[in-house]
Short mmCIF file of C-alpha atoms in Angstrom, two decimals:
data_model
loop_
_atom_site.label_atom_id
_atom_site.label_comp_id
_atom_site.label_asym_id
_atom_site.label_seq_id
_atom_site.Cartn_x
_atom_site.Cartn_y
_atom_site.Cartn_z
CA UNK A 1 3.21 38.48 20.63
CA UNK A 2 2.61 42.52 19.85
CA UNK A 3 4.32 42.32 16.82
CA UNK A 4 3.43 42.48 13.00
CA UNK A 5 3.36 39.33 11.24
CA UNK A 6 4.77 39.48 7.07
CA UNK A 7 3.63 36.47 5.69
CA UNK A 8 6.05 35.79 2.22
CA UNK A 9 4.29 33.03 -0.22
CA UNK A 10 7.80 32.15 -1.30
CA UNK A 11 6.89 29.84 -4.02
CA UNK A 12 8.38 27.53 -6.63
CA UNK A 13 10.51 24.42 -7.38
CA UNK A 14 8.51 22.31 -4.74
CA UNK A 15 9.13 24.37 -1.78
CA UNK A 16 12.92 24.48 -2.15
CA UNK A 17 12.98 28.07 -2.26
CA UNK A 18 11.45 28.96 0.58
CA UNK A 19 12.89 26.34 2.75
CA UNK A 20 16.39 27.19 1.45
CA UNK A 21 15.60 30.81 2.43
CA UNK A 22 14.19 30.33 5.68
CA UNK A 23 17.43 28.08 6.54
CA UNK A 24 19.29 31.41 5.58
CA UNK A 25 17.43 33.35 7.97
CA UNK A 26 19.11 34.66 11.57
CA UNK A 27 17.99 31.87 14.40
CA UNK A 28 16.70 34.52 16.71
CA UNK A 29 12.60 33.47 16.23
CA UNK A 30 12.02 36.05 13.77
CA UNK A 31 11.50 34.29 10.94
CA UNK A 32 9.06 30.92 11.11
CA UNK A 33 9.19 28.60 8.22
CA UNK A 34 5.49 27.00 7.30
CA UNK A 35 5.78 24.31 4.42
CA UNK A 36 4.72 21.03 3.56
CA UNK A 37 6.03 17.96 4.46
CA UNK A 38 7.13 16.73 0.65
CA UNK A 39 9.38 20.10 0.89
CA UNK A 40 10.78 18.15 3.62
CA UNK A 41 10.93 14.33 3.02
CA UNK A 42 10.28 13.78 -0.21
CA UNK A 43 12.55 16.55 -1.87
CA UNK A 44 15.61 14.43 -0.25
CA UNK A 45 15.10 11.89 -2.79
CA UNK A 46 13.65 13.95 -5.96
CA UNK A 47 16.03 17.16 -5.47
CA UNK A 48 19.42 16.87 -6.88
CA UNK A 49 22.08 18.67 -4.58
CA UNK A 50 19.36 19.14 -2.34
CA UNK A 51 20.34 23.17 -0.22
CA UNK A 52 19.02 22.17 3.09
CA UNK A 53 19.41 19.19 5.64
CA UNK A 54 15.40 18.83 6.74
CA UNK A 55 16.93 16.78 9.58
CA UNK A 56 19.63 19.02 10.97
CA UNK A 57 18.99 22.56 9.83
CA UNK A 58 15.62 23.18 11.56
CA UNK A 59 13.67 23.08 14.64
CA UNK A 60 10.29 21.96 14.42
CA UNK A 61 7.38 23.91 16.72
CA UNK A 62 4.08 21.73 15.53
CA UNK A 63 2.40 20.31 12.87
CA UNK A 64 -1.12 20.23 11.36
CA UNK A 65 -1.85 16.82 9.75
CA UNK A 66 -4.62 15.90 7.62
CA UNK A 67 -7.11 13.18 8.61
CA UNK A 68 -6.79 11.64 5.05
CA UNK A 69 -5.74 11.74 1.91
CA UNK A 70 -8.86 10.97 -1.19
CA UNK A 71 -8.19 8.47 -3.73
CA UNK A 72 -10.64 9.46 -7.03
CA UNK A 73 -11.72 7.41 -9.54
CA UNK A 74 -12.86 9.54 -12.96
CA UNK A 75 -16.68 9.00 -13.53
CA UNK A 76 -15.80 7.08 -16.93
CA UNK A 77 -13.89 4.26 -15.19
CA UNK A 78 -17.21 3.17 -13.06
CA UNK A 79 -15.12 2.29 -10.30
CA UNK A 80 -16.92 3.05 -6.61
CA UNK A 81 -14.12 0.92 -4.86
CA UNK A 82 -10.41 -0.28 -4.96
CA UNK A 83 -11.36 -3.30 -6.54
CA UNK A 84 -13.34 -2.02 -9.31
CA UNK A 85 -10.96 0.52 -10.32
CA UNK A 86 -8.43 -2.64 -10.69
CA UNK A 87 -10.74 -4.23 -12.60
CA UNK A 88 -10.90 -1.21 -14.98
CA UNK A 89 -7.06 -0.98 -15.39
CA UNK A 90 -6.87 -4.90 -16.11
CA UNK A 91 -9.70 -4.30 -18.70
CA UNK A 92 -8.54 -1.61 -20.44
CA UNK A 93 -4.86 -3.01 -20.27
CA UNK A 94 -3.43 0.82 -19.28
CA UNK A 95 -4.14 4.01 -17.57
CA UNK A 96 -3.72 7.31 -17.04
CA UNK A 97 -2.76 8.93 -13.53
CA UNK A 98 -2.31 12.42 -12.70
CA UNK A 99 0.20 13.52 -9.75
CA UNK A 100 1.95 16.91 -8.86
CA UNK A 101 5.40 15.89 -8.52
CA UNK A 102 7.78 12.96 -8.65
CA UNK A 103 7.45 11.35 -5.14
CA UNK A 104 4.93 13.13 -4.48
CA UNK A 105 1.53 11.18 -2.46
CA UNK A 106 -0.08 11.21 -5.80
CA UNK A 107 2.79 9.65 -7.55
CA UNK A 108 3.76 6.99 -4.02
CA UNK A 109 0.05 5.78 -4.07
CA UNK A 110 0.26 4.78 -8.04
CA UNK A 111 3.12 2.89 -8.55
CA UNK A 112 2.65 1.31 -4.89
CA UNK A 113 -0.85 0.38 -6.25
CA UNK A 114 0.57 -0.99 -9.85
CA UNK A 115 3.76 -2.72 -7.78
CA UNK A 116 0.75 -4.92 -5.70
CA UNK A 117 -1.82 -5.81 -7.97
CA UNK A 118 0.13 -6.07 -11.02
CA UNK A 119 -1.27 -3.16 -13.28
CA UNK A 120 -0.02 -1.03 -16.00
CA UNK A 121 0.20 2.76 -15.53
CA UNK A 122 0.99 5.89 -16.74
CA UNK A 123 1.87 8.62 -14.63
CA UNK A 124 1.11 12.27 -15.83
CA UNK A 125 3.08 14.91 -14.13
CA UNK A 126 1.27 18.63 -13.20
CA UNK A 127 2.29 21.84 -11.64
CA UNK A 128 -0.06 21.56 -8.58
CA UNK A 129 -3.20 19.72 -7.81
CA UNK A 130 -5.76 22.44 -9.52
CA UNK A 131 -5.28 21.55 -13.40
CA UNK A 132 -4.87 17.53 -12.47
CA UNK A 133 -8.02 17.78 -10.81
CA UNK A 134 -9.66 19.73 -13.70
CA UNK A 135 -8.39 16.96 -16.35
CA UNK A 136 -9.79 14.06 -13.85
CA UNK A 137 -13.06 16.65 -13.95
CA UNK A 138 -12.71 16.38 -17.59
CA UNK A 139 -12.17 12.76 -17.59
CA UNK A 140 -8.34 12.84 -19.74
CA UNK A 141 -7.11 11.19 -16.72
CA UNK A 142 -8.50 7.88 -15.14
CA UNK A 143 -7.71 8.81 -11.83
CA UNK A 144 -5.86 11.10 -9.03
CA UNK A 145 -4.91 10.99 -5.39
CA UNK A 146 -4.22 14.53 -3.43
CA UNK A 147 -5.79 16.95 -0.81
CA UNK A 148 -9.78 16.81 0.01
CA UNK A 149 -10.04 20.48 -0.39
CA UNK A 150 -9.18 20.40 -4.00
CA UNK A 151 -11.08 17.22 -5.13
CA UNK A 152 -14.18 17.85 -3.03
CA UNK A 153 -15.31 19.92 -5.67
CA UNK A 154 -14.56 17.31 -8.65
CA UNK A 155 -16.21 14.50 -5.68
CA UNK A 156 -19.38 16.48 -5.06
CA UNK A 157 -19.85 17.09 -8.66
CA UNK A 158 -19.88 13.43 -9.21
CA UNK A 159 -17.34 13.65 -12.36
CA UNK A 160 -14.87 11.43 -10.27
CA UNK A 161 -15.71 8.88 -7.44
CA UNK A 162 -14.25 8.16 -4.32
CA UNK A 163 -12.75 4.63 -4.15
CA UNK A 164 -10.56 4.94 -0.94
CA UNK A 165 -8.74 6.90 1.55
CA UNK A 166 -5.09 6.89 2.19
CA UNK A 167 -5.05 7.26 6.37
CA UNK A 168 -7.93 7.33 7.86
CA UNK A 169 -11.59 7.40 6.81
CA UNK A 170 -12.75 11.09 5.72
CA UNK A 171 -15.21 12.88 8.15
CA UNK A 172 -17.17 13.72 5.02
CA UNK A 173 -17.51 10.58 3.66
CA UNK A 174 -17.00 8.30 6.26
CA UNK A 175 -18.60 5.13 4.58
CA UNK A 176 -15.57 5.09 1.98
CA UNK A 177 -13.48 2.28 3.72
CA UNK A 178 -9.31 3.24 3.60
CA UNK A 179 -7.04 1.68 1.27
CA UNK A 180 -5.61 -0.52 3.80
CA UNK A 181 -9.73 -1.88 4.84
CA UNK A 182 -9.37 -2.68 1.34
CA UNK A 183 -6.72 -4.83 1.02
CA UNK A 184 -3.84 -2.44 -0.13
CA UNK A 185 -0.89 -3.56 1.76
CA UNK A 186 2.30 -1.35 2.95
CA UNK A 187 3.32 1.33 5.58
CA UNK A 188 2.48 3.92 3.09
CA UNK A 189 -1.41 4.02 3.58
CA UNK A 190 -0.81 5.12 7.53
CA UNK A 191 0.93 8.12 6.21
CA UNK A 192 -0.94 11.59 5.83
CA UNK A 193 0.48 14.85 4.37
CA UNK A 194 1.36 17.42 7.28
CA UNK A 195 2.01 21.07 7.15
CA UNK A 196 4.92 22.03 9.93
CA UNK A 197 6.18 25.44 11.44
CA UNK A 198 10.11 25.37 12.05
CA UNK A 199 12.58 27.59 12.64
CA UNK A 200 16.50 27.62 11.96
CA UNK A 201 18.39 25.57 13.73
CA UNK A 202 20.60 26.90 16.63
CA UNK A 203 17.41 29.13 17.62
CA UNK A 204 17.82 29.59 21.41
CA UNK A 205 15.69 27.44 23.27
CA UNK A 206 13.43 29.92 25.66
CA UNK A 207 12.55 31.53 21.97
CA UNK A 208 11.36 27.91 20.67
CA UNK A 209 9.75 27.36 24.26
CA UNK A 210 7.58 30.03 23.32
CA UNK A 211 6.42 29.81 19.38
CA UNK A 212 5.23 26.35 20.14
CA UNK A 213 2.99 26.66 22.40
CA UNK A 214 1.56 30.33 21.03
CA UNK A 215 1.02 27.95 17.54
CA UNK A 216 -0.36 25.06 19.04
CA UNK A 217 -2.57 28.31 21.68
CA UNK A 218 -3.80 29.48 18.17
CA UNK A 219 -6.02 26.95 17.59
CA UNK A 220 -8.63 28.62 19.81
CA UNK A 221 -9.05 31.76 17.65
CA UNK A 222 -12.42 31.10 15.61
CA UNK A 223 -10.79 31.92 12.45
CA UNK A 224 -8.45 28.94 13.09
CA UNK A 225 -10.87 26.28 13.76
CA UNK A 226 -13.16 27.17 11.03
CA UNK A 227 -9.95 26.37 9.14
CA UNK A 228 -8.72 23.42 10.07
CA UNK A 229 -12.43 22.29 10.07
CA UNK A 230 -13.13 22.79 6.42
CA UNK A 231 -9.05 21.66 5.34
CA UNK A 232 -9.95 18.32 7.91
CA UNK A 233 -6.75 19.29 9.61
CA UNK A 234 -5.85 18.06 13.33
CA UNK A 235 -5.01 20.10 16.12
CA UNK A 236 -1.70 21.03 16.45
CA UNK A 237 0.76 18.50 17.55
CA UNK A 238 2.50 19.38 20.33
CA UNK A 239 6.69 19.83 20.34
CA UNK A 240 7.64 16.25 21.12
CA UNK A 241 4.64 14.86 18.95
CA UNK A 242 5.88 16.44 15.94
CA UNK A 243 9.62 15.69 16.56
CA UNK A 244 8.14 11.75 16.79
CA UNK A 245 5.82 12.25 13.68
CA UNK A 246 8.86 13.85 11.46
CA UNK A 247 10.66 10.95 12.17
CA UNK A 248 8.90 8.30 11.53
CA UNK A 249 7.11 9.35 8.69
CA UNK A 250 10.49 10.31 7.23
CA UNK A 251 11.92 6.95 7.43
CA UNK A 252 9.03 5.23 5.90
CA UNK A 253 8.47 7.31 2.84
CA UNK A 254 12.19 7.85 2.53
CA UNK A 255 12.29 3.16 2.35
CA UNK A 256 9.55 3.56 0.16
CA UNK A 257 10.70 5.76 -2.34
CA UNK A 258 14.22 3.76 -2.26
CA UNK A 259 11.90 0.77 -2.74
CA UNK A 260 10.31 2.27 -5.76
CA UNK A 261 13.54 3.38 -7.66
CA UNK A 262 12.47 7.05 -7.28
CA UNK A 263 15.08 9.56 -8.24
CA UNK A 264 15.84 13.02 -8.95
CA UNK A 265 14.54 13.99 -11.99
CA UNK A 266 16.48 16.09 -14.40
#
């Protein structure tokens, strides 16, 4: 574009901040909001008095989407599948389950679990994926669910097993069959975490006519594909892909979380 490009990690109450600032901002392309989808769907169940409307108040360029989500088993449970790991919580009458958020994938995957088969659970809340993983490492929790790029590490270290995938099957491991090859039934296993570029709504539209396709063009510097590559990200969806995506995805994890009684926390 010839321009300088700030990028502002604007942290903190599970992307509300920065969304609610980049709303703020002047619709004249200027300033591009990059978040992740829970900032976006899930916050408009678990965030009370919620500052932005994710369906009105921005214009989405593309999307990145992940080609699936890990489910881990700690080494101590001796679960290498779904059904083993269901065997383990029936044994040992209760477990422990770490997530990063209420609503969150983590969190969705649980109690949509416990709601089929019929086990107990108890679901232990972090700030972020790093120190859940570390306590699944650590074996204080009996399982997890989040990104591949922070569980490879626990994964390849063999302190937790994979038992499934949530999407589809992982590049890296592609003999570990999906949730849904499993027998897990429900909408929620064809869902994977995204990462989106928007911009205010009421942006003119020659401006968004040109971000998009200069995001989706970036995928052709090295840099980029080495990153997407080693994050098992997608290409970038194109506008009217990731107008479809949003959408959808938004209405099933939005019946989902109804479903499960999820509600803002206080």
């Amino acid at each position: 574009m010839g321009k300088p490009v700030i990028v502002e990690n604007k942290g903190g109450a599970g992307g509300v901040i920065g969304v609610a600032e980049a709303k703020r901002a002047d619709p004249d392309g200027t300033t591009i909001l990059c978040t992740i989808s829970s900032s976006l769907i899930q916050n408009r169940v678990t965030v009370r008095d919620l500052p932005y409307d994710p369906e009105n108040d921005f214009t989405y360029l593309t999307m990145v989407i992940g080609a699936g989500g890990p489910v881990v088993a700690a080494k101590k449970t001796g679960a290498t599948n779904l059904r083993e790991f269901i065997e383990y919580c029936k044994k040992v009458g209760s477990v422990n389950w770490g997530s990063y958020g209420v609503g969150s994938t983590p969190h969705v995957l649980i109690e949509t679990i416990a709601k089929q088969y019929g086990i107990k659970v108890q679901v232990i809340q972090y700030r972020g994926e790093a120190p859940m993983w570390n306590d699944v490492a650590g074996q204080t929790l009996d399982g997890a669910a989040g990104s591949y790029a922070a569980a490879a590490p626990v994964i390849q270290a063999g302190t937790g097993n994979l038992i499934g995938v949530v999407g589809t099957r992982l590049p890296p491991h592609p003999d570990t069959p999906t949730m849904t090859e499993q027998g897990a039934v429900g909408d929620f296993y064809n869902l994977r975490p995204f990462t989106t570029f928007a911009v205010p709504s009421g942006t003119p539209r020659d401006i968004v006519d040109r971000l998009s396709p200069l995001l989706i063009q970036a995928e052709t510097d090295p840099k980029v594909q080495q990153m997407l590559n080693n994050f098992i990200l997608s290409s970038p969806a194109d506008f009217e892909t990731t107008k479809r995506i949003f959408k959808r995805d938004s209405d099933v994890m939005l019946r989902i979380l109804g479903d499960l009684g999820v509600k803002p926390s206080d």
